[in-house]
PDB file of C-alpha atoms and ligand atoms in Angstrom:
ATOM      1  CA  MET A 258     -20.252   0.972   1.898  1.00 52.00           C
ATOM      2  CA  SER A 259     -20.474  -2.244   3.360  1.00 45.00           C
ATOM      3  CA  ARG A 260     -18.945  -3.936   6.568  1.00 45.00           C
ATOM      4  CA  SER A 261     -16.939  -7.053   7.063  1.00 44.00           C
ATOM      5  CA  ASN A 262     -17.124  -9.107  10.151  1.00 45.00           C
ATOM      6  CA  ALA A 263     -13.705 -10.052   9.457  1.00 41.00           C
ATOM      7  CA  LYS A 264     -12.124  -6.655   9.064  1.00 65.00           C
ATOM      8  CA  GLN A 265      -8.358  -5.886  10.474  1.00 73.00           C
ATOM      9  CA  PRO A 266      -8.422  -4.172  13.817  1.00 85.00           C
ATOM     10  CA  ASP A 267      -8.721  -0.202  13.399  1.00 90.00           C
ATOM     11  CA  THR A 268      -5.569   1.212  15.908  1.00 92.00           C
ATOM     12  CA  LEU A 269      -3.983   4.546  16.006  1.00 93.00           C
ATOM     13  CA  TYR A 270      -1.127   2.815  13.912  1.00 91.00           C
ATOM     14  CA  THR A 271      -3.397   1.773  11.260  1.00 92.00           C
ATOM     15  CA  ARG A 272      -4.877   5.224  11.076  1.00 94.00           C
ATOM     16  CA  LEU A 273      -1.755   6.653  10.853  1.00 95.00           C
ATOM     17  CA  PHE A 274      -0.507   4.806   7.946  1.00 94.00           C
ATOM     18  CA  ALA A 275      -3.765   5.256   6.117  1.00 96.00           C
ATOM     19  CA  LYS A 276      -2.897   8.871   6.588  1.00 96.00           C
ATOM     20  CA  LEU A 277       0.468   8.947   5.486  1.00 96.00           C
ATOM     21  CA  TYR A 278      -0.198   6.475   2.586  1.00 97.00           C
ATOM     22  CA  ASN A 279      -0.628   8.764  -0.260  1.00 97.00           C
ATOM     23  CA  PRO A 280       1.806  11.898   0.741  1.00 98.00           C
ATOM     24  CA  VAL A 281       4.611   9.280   1.591  1.00 96.00           C
ATOM     25  CA  MET A 282       3.978   7.650  -2.297  1.00 97.00           C
ATOM     26  CA  GLU A 283       3.269  10.486  -4.069  1.00 98.00           C
ATOM     27  CA  LYS A 284       6.690  11.505  -5.691  1.00 97.00           C
ATOM     28  CA  LEU A 285       6.737   7.827  -6.715  1.00 97.00           C
ATOM     29  CA  GLU A 286       3.777   8.038  -7.833  1.00 98.00           C
ATOM     30  CA  ALA A 287       4.394  11.090 -10.212  1.00 98.00           C
ATOM     31  CA  ARG A 288       7.533   9.661 -11.204  1.00 97.00           C
ATOM     32  CA  LEU A 289       7.032   5.888 -12.132  1.00 97.00           C
ATOM     33  CA  LEU A 290       3.940   4.320 -10.312  1.00 98.00           C
ATOM     34  CA  MET A 291       0.989   6.365 -12.143  1.00 98.00           C
ATOM     35  CA  ASP A 292       2.097   5.502 -15.453  1.00 98.00           C
ATOM     36  CA  MET A 293       2.443   1.733 -14.736  1.00 98.00           C
ATOM     37  CA  ARG A 294      -0.861   1.677 -13.188  1.00 98.00           C
ATOM     38  CA  ARG A 295      -2.496   3.768 -16.059  1.00 98.00           C
ATOM     39  CA  ALA A 296      -0.979   1.016 -18.640  1.00 97.00           C
ATOM     40  CA  LEU A 297      -1.896  -1.800 -16.659  1.00 98.00           C
ATOM     41  CA  LEU A 298      -6.057  -0.781 -15.832  1.00 98.00           C
ATOM     42  CA  THR A 299      -6.521   0.123 -19.505  1.00 98.00           C
ATOM     43  CA  GLN A 300      -6.278  -3.722 -19.714  1.00 97.00           C
ATOM     44  CA  ALA A 301      -9.386  -4.162 -17.173  1.00 98.00           C
ATOM     45  CA  ARG A 302     -12.331  -5.745 -19.001  1.00 97.00           C
ATOM     46  CA  GLY A 303     -15.715  -6.801 -18.026  1.00 98.00           C
ATOM     47  CA  ARG A 304     -16.276  -8.000 -14.111  1.00 98.00           C
ATOM     48  CA  VAL A 305     -13.526  -6.703 -12.085  1.00 98.00           C
ATOM     49  CA  LEU A 306     -12.141  -7.213  -8.698  1.00 98.00           C
ATOM     50  CA  GLU A 307      -9.706  -4.805  -6.875  1.00 98.00           C
ATOM     51  CA  VAL A 308      -7.927  -6.654  -3.990  1.00 98.00           C
ATOM     52  CA  GLY A 309      -6.540  -4.241  -1.490  1.00 97.00           C
ATOM     53  CA  ALA A 310      -7.840  -1.006  -3.044  1.00 98.00           C
ATOM     54  CA  GLY A 311      -6.407   1.082  -0.306  1.00 97.00           C
ATOM     55  CA  THR A 312      -6.897   4.776  -0.393  1.00 98.00           C
ATOM     56  CA  GLY A 313      -8.586   4.108  -3.804  1.00 98.00           C
ATOM     57  CA  VAL A 314      -5.755   5.383  -5.897  1.00 98.00           C
ATOM     58  CA  ASN A 315      -6.594   3.218  -9.195  1.00 98.00           C
ATOM     59  CA  PHE A 316     -10.444   4.126  -8.844  1.00 98.00           C
ATOM     60  CA  PRO A 317     -10.115   7.558 -11.399  1.00 98.00           C
ATOM     61  CA  LEU A 318      -8.283   4.868 -13.901  1.00 98.00           C
ATOM     62  CA  TYR A 319     -11.194   2.499 -14.559  1.00 98.00           C
ATOM     63  CA  ASP A 320     -13.055   2.377 -17.660  1.00 97.00           C
ATOM     64  CA  PRO A 321     -17.133   3.208 -16.783  1.00 97.00           C
ATOM     65  CA  ALA A 322     -17.826   0.295 -18.805  1.00 97.00           C
ATOM     66  CA  THR A 323     -16.144  -1.994 -16.244  1.00 98.00           C
ATOM     67  CA  GLN A 324     -18.110  -3.296 -13.211  1.00 98.00           C
ATOM     68  CA  VAL A 325     -15.517  -3.459 -10.353  1.00 98.00           C
ATOM     69  CA  LEU A 326     -15.738  -4.666  -7.221  1.00 98.00           C
ATOM     70  CA  ALA A 327     -13.131  -3.136  -4.942  1.00 98.00           C
ATOM     71  CA  ILE A 328     -12.423  -4.562  -1.771  1.00 97.00           C
ATOM     72  CA  GLU A 329     -10.171  -3.441   1.423  1.00 96.00           C
ATOM     73  CA  PRO A 330     -10.104  -4.814   4.924  1.00 95.00           C
ATOM     74  CA  ALA A 331      -8.481  -1.968   6.775  1.00 94.00           C
ATOM     75  CA  GLN A 332     -11.169   0.199   7.953  1.00 95.00           C
ATOM     76  CA  ALA A 333      -9.140   3.480   7.480  1.00 96.00           C
ATOM     77  CA  MET A 334      -7.897   2.845   4.044  1.00 97.00           C
ATOM     78  CA  ALA A 335     -11.353   1.688   3.213  1.00 97.00           C
ATOM     79  CA  GLU A 336     -12.887   5.261   4.368  1.00 97.00           C
ATOM     80  CA  GLN A 337     -10.310   7.326   2.049  1.00 97.00           C
ATOM     81  CA  ALA A 338     -11.307   4.786  -0.621  1.00 98.00           C
ATOM     82  CA  ALA A 339     -15.058   5.594  -0.044  1.00 98.00           C
ATOM     83  CA  THR A 340     -14.653   9.243   0.024  1.00 97.00           C
ATOM     84  CA  VAL A 341     -12.441   9.130  -3.632  1.00 98.00           C
ATOM     85  CA  LEU A 342     -15.724   6.992  -4.826  1.00 97.00           C
ATOM     86  CA  GLN A 343     -18.038   9.819  -3.745  1.00 96.00           C
ATOM     87  CA  GLN A 344     -15.830  12.624  -5.337  1.00 97.00           C
ATOM     88  CA  LEU A 345     -15.995  10.410  -8.733  1.00 96.00           C
ATOM     89  CA  ASN A 346     -19.678   9.348  -8.281  1.00 93.00           C
ATOM     90  CA  ALA A 347     -18.548   6.080  -9.693  1.00 93.00           C
ATOM     91  CA  SER A 348     -21.678   3.742  -9.964  1.00 95.00           C
ATOM     92  CA  HIS A 349     -19.342   0.989 -11.598  1.00 98.00           C
ATOM     93  CA  ILE A 350     -17.280   0.468  -8.533  1.00 98.00           C
ATOM     94  CA  GLN A 351     -18.702  -1.335  -5.551  1.00 98.00           C
ATOM     95  CA  LEU A 352     -16.650  -0.794  -2.183  1.00 98.00           C
ATOM     96  CA  LEU A 353     -16.549  -3.815   0.177  1.00 97.00           C
ATOM     97  CA  GLU A 354     -14.400  -3.346   3.505  1.00 96.00           C
ATOM     98  CA  ALA A 355     -13.165  -6.976   3.765  1.00 95.00           C
ATOM     99  CA  GLY A 356     -10.350  -8.949   2.225  1.00 95.00           C
ATOM    100  CA  VAL A 357      -9.234 -11.988   0.355  1.00 94.00           C
ATOM    101  CA  GLY A 358     -10.082 -15.010   2.971  1.00 90.00           C
ATOM    102  CA  ASP A 359     -13.182 -13.306   4.187  1.00 93.00           C
ATOM    103  CA  ALA A 360     -16.177 -15.510   3.663  1.00 92.00           C
ATOM    104  CA  GLU A 361     -17.867 -12.245   2.915  1.00 93.00           C
ATOM    105  CA  VAL A 362     -16.073 -11.758  -0.136  1.00 95.00           C
ATOM    106  CA  SER A 363     -16.185 -15.219  -1.281  1.00 93.00           C
ATOM    107  CA  ALA A 364     -19.989 -14.837  -1.075  1.00 94.00           C
ATOM    108  CA  GLN A 365     -20.246 -12.316  -3.635  1.00 94.00           C
ATOM    109  CA  LEU A 366     -17.733 -14.423  -6.319  1.00 96.00           C
ATOM    110  CA  GLY A 367     -18.403 -17.713  -7.841  1.00 92.00           C
ATOM    111  CA  GLU A 368     -16.106 -19.926  -9.343  1.00 95.00           C
ATOM    112  CA  GLY A 369     -15.223 -18.680 -12.579  1.00 96.00           C
ATOM    113  CA  SER A 370     -17.096 -14.969 -12.300  1.00 97.00           C
ATOM    114  CA  LEU A 371     -14.507 -12.916 -12.965  1.00 98.00           C
ATOM    115  CA  ASP A 372     -12.897 -11.624 -16.052  1.00 97.00           C
ATOM    116  CA  THR A 373     -10.076  -9.470 -14.572  1.00 98.00           C
ATOM    117  CA  ILE A 374      -8.288  -9.259 -11.055  1.00 98.00           C
ATOM    118  CA  VAL A 375      -6.572  -6.171 -10.541  1.00 98.00           C
ATOM    119  CA  SER A 376      -3.485  -6.455  -7.475  1.00 98.00           C
ATOM    120  CA  THR A 377      -1.195  -3.342  -7.197  1.00 98.00           C
ATOM    121  CA  LEU A 378       1.043  -2.997  -4.209  1.00 98.00           C
ATOM    122  CA  VAL A 379      -0.949  -5.913  -2.339  1.00 97.00           C
ATOM    123  CA  LEU A 380       0.576  -9.185  -2.967  1.00 97.00           C
ATOM    124  CA  CYS A 381       3.958  -7.797  -1.217  1.00 96.00           C
ATOM    125  CA  THR A 382       1.511  -7.490   2.278  1.00 94.00           C
ATOM    126  CA  ILE A 383      -1.076 -10.186   1.790  1.00 92.00           C
ATOM    127  CA  PRO A 384      -0.242 -12.548   4.645  1.00 88.00           C
ATOM    128  CA  ASP A 385      -0.724 -15.909   3.256  1.00 88.00           C
ATOM    129  CA  LEU A 386       0.076 -15.098  -0.711  1.00 90.00           C
ATOM    130  CA  GLU A 387      -0.758 -18.957  -1.610  1.00 90.00           C
ATOM    131  CA  GLN A 388      -4.057 -18.798  -0.173  1.00 91.00           C
ATOM    132  CA  ALA A 389      -4.701 -15.495  -2.372  1.00 94.00           C
ATOM    133  CA  LEU A 390      -3.576 -17.257  -5.451  1.00 94.00           C
ATOM    134  CA  LYS A 391      -5.822 -19.918  -4.962  1.00 93.00           C
ATOM    135  CA  HIS A 392      -8.791 -17.979  -4.641  1.00 95.00           C
ATOM    136  CA  PHE A 393      -7.600 -16.059  -7.793  1.00 96.00           C
ATOM    137  CA  ARG A 394      -7.370 -18.973  -9.988  1.00 95.00           C
ATOM    138  CA  LYS A 395     -11.106 -20.237  -8.634  1.00 95.00           C
ATOM    139  CA  TRP A 396     -12.521 -17.129  -9.259  1.00 97.00           C
ATOM    140  CA  LEU A 397     -10.851 -16.245 -12.663  1.00 97.00           C
ATOM    141  CA  ARG A 398     -12.884 -17.336 -15.399  1.00 95.00           C
ATOM    142  CA  PRO A 399     -10.616 -19.753 -18.074  1.00 94.00           C
ATOM    143  CA  GLY A 400      -8.953 -17.299 -19.813  1.00 94.00           C
ATOM    144  CA  GLY A 401      -9.306 -14.188 -17.577  1.00 97.00           C
ATOM    145  CA  GLN A 402      -6.529 -11.804 -16.864  1.00 97.00           C
ATOM    146  CA  LEU A 403      -4.467 -10.729 -13.379  1.00 98.00           C
ATOM    147  CA  LEU A 404      -3.363  -7.531 -13.552  1.00 98.00           C
ATOM    148  CA  VAL A 405      -0.177  -7.112 -11.234  1.00 98.00           C
ATOM    149  CA  LEU A 406       1.838  -4.016 -10.112  1.00 98.00           C
ATOM    150  CA  GLU A 407       4.239  -5.147  -7.781  1.00 98.00           C
ATOM    151  CA  HIS A 408       7.723  -4.080  -5.755  1.00 98.00           C
ATOM    152  CA  ILE A 409       9.973  -7.452  -6.022  1.00 98.00           C
ATOM    153  CA  HIS A 410      13.028  -8.669  -4.511  1.00 97.00           C
ATOM    154  CA  ASP A 411      16.302  -7.446  -5.952  1.00 97.00           C
ATOM    155  CA  ASP A 412      18.676  -9.572  -8.161  1.00 96.00           C
ATOM    156  CA  ARG A 413      20.964  -6.922  -7.624  1.00 96.00           C
ATOM    157  CA  GLN A 414      23.624  -6.491  -4.831  1.00 97.00           C
ATOM    158  CA  PRO A 415      23.586  -4.693  -2.141  1.00 97.00           C
ATOM    159  CA  GLN A 416      19.780  -3.938  -2.812  1.00 96.00           C
ATOM    160  CA  ARG A 417      19.046  -7.893  -2.636  1.00 97.00           C
ATOM    161  CA  TRP A 418      21.062  -8.181   0.804  1.00 97.00           C
ATOM    162  CA  ILE A 419      19.237  -4.738   2.310  1.00 97.00           C
ATOM    163  CA  GLN A 420      16.018  -5.687   1.323  1.00 96.00           C
ATOM    164  CA  SER A 421      16.323  -9.060   2.936  1.00 96.00           C
ATOM    165  CA  ALA A 422      17.748  -7.420   6.221  1.00 96.00           C
ATOM    166  CA  VAL A 423      15.263  -4.751   6.574  1.00 95.00           C
ATOM    167  CA  THR A 424      12.120  -6.706   6.047  1.00 96.00           C
ATOM    168  CA  PRO A 425      11.611  -8.150   9.556  1.00 95.00           C
ATOM    169  CA  VAL A 426      11.437  -4.322  10.940  1.00 95.00           C
ATOM    170  CA  TRP A 427      10.132  -3.026   7.863  1.00 93.00           C
ATOM    171  CA  LYS A 428       6.936  -5.485   7.508  1.00 92.00           C
ATOM    172  CA  HIS A 429       6.241  -4.058  11.317  1.00 91.00           C
ATOM    173  CA  LEU A 430       6.136  -0.335  10.073  1.00 90.00           C
ATOM    174  CA  ALA A 431       4.379  -0.903   6.882  1.00 90.00           C
ATOM    175  CA  GLU A 432       1.346  -2.670   7.465  1.00 87.00           C
ATOM    176  CA  GLY A 433       3.024  -6.176   6.908  1.00 90.00           C
ATOM    177  CA  CYS A 434       4.742  -5.324   3.552  1.00 94.00           C
ATOM    178  CA  TYR A 435       7.912  -7.791   2.562  1.00 95.00           C
ATOM    179  CA  LEU A 436      10.426  -6.443   0.425  1.00 96.00           C
ATOM    180  CA  ASN A 437      11.770  -9.962  -0.223  1.00 96.00           C
ATOM    181  CA  ARG A 438       9.083 -11.625  -2.332  1.00 96.00           C
ATOM    182  CA  ARG A 439       9.636 -12.868  -5.755  1.00 96.00           C
ATOM    183  CA  THR A 440       6.120 -12.178  -6.749  1.00 96.00           C
ATOM    184  CA  ASP A 441       6.752 -12.445 -10.293  1.00 96.00           C
ATOM    185  CA  GLU A 442       8.467 -16.020 -10.128  1.00 96.00           C
ATOM    186  CA  LEU A 443       5.629 -17.024  -7.673  1.00 94.00           C
ATOM    187  CA  LEU A 444       2.919 -16.147 -10.065  1.00 96.00           C
ATOM    188  CA  LYS A 445       4.324 -18.330 -12.578  1.00 95.00           C
ATOM    189  CA  ASP A 446       4.573 -21.084 -10.446  1.00 93.00           C
ATOM    190  CA  TYR A 447       0.898 -20.604  -9.520  1.00 91.00           C
ATOM    191  CA  GLY A 448      -0.388 -21.158 -12.862  1.00 90.00           C
ATOM    192  CA  PHE A 449      -0.391 -18.016 -14.475  1.00 96.00           C
ATOM    193  CA  ALA A 450       0.749 -17.446 -18.100  1.00 96.00           C
ATOM    194  CA  VAL A 451       2.761 -14.180 -18.725  1.00 97.00           C
ATOM    195  CA  GLU A 452       1.016 -12.329 -21.519  1.00 97.00           C
ATOM    196  CA  THR A 453       3.357  -8.948 -21.345  1.00 97.00           C
ATOM    197  CA  GLU A 454       5.662  -7.951 -18.364  1.00 97.00           C
ATOM    198  CA  ASP A 455       7.552  -5.015 -17.263  1.00 96.00           C
ATOM    199  CA  TYR A 456      10.696  -4.219 -15.144  1.00 97.00           C
ATOM    200  CA  HIS A 457      11.480  -0.981 -13.515  1.00 97.00           C
ATOM    201  CA  TYR A 458      14.291  -0.488 -11.685  1.00 97.00           C
ATOM    202  CA  THR A 459      14.564   2.450  -9.169  1.00 96.00           C
ATOM    203  CA  ARG A 460      17.514   2.437  -7.311  1.00 95.00           C
ATOM    204  CA  TRP A 461      16.497   0.681  -4.327  1.00 94.00           C
ATOM    205  CA  VAL A 462      13.948  -1.373  -5.240  1.00 97.00           C
ATOM    206  CA  PRO A 463      12.672  -3.173  -8.681  1.00 98.00           C
ATOM    207  CA  PHE A 464       9.244  -2.739  -9.642  1.00 98.00           C
ATOM    208  CA  TYR A 465       7.257  -5.472 -11.654  1.00 98.00           C
ATOM    209  CA  SER A 466       3.967  -5.078 -13.954  1.00 98.00           C
ATOM    210  CA  ALA A 467       2.089  -8.040 -15.581  1.00 98.00           C
ATOM    211  CA  VAL A 468      -1.028  -8.861 -17.246  1.00 98.00           C
ATOM    212  CA  LEU A 469      -1.262 -12.824 -16.582  1.00 98.00           C
ATOM    213  CA  ARG A 470      -3.612 -15.146 -17.637  1.00 96.00           C
ATOM    214  CA  MET A 471      -4.949 -18.683 -16.030  1.00 83.00           C
ATOM    215  CA  GLU A 472      -3.358 -21.439 -18.317  1.00 74.00           C
ATOM    216  CA  GLU A 473      -6.319 -23.572 -19.363  1.00 68.00           C
ATOM    217  CA  LYS A 474      -4.952 -26.791 -18.048  1.00 58.00           C
ATOM    218  CA  GLU A 475      -4.209 -25.416 -14.696  1.00 52.00           C
ATOM    219  CA  LYS A 476      -7.827 -24.006 -14.500  1.00 50.00           C
ATOM    220  CA  ASN A 477      -8.920 -27.341 -15.317  1.00 50.00           C
ATOM    221  CA  GLY A 478      -6.363 -29.387 -13.402  1.00 46.00           C
TER     222      GLY A 478
HETATM  223  C1  SAM B 660       0.383  -1.189   0.384  1.00 66.55           C
HETATM  224  S1  SAM B 660      -1.167  -0.726   0.333  1.00 66.55           S
HETATM  225  C2  SAM B 660      -1.488  -0.877  -1.515  1.00 66.55           C
HETATM  226  C3  SAM B 660      -2.902   0.088  -1.688  1.00 66.55           C
HETATM  227  C4  SAM B 660      -3.540   0.242  -3.035  1.00 66.55           C
HETATM  228  N1  SAM B 660      -3.594  -1.151  -3.903  1.00 66.55           N
HETATM  229  C5  SAM B 660      -2.232   0.597  -4.027  1.00 66.55           C
HETATM  230  O1  SAM B 660      -2.064   0.306  -5.245  1.00 66.55           O
HETATM  231  O2  SAM B 660      -1.847   1.673  -3.516  1.00 66.55           O
HETATM  232  C6  SAM B 660      -1.836  -2.810   0.722  1.00 66.55           C
HETATM  233  C7  SAM B 660      -3.116  -2.854   0.833  1.00 66.55           C
HETATM  234  O3  SAM B 660      -3.277  -4.511   0.883  1.00 66.55           O
HETATM  235  C8  SAM B 660      -4.345  -4.368   1.913  1.00 66.55           C
HETATM  236  N2  SAM B 660      -4.676  -5.759   2.428  1.00 66.55           N
HETATM  237  C9  SAM B 660      -3.825  -6.706   3.289  1.00 66.55           C
HETATM  238  N3  SAM B 660      -4.244  -7.869   3.437  1.00 66.55           N
HETATM  239  C10 SAM B 660      -5.125  -8.097   2.420  1.00 66.55           C
HETATM  240  C11 SAM B 660      -6.210  -9.270   2.182  1.00 66.55           C
HETATM  241  N4  SAM B 660      -6.119 -10.317   2.744  1.00 66.55           N
HETATM  242  N5  SAM B 660      -7.043  -9.026   1.152  1.00 66.55           N
HETATM  243  C12 SAM B 660      -7.313  -8.026   0.482  1.00 66.55           C
HETATM  244  N6  SAM B 660      -6.450  -6.803   0.825  1.00 66.55           N
HETATM  245  C13 SAM B 660      -5.638  -6.900   1.386  1.00 66.55           C
HETATM  246  C14 SAM B 660      -4.146  -3.457   3.033  1.00 66.55           C
HETATM  247  O4  SAM B 660      -5.005  -3.397   3.819  1.00 66.55           O
HETATM  248  C15 SAM B 660      -3.616  -2.056   2.265  1.00 66.55           C
HETATM  249  O5  SAM B 660      -4.582  -1.831   1.833  1.00 66.55           O
END
């Protein structure tokens, strides 16, 4: 596993968060998310970037014919992802301890160099969403695809109100996660065209999954 000069500080809290991540997510994964991940990742093709790979939960779902660069800036998460990689013995996946916006990542990715970008439960957390989407646009080849799984701000009440009220505290407890981003709308604003999209409403949070493509005029413009 390569190391990043810009990796996030490794603290007791980030270690605890990484340790608890899979156990906390287990029931939701079994009930909903794993099926959504599987459906999404069967679409991954060619040269793939997975942003914010976390504990490596998506790794077993990639077709070995893909070439995946998985980036993860949190050391404790990246260590768990590295263990999953070892267990899978997956030579088609390379893991880099770094994040979007990190020079080490940009150095590996030329303009239009990717067929697919995978982002699952990351756009809720990434601090500079606008910068990240600009990078995605740059790195994807014309017609390249962005595969997204995300929880989004509700359109139901009182959930919508609660998500906004809770976010200032929640983002400190959950590594910067915002409960009130309308990522589905933002992606369209940033020039991604929807090929397929799905909404799943749990009692407290809606989940969104989509296959999006860079519109040619946006890419060239
Ligand atoms: C909620 S976790 C999701 C992990 C995994 N993708 C999943 O589906 O379970 C969000 C991840 O985004 C990562 N992250 C935060 N900022 C990032 C950035 N700038 N670039 C890439 N990943 C980032 C965090 O370190 C964290 O592992």
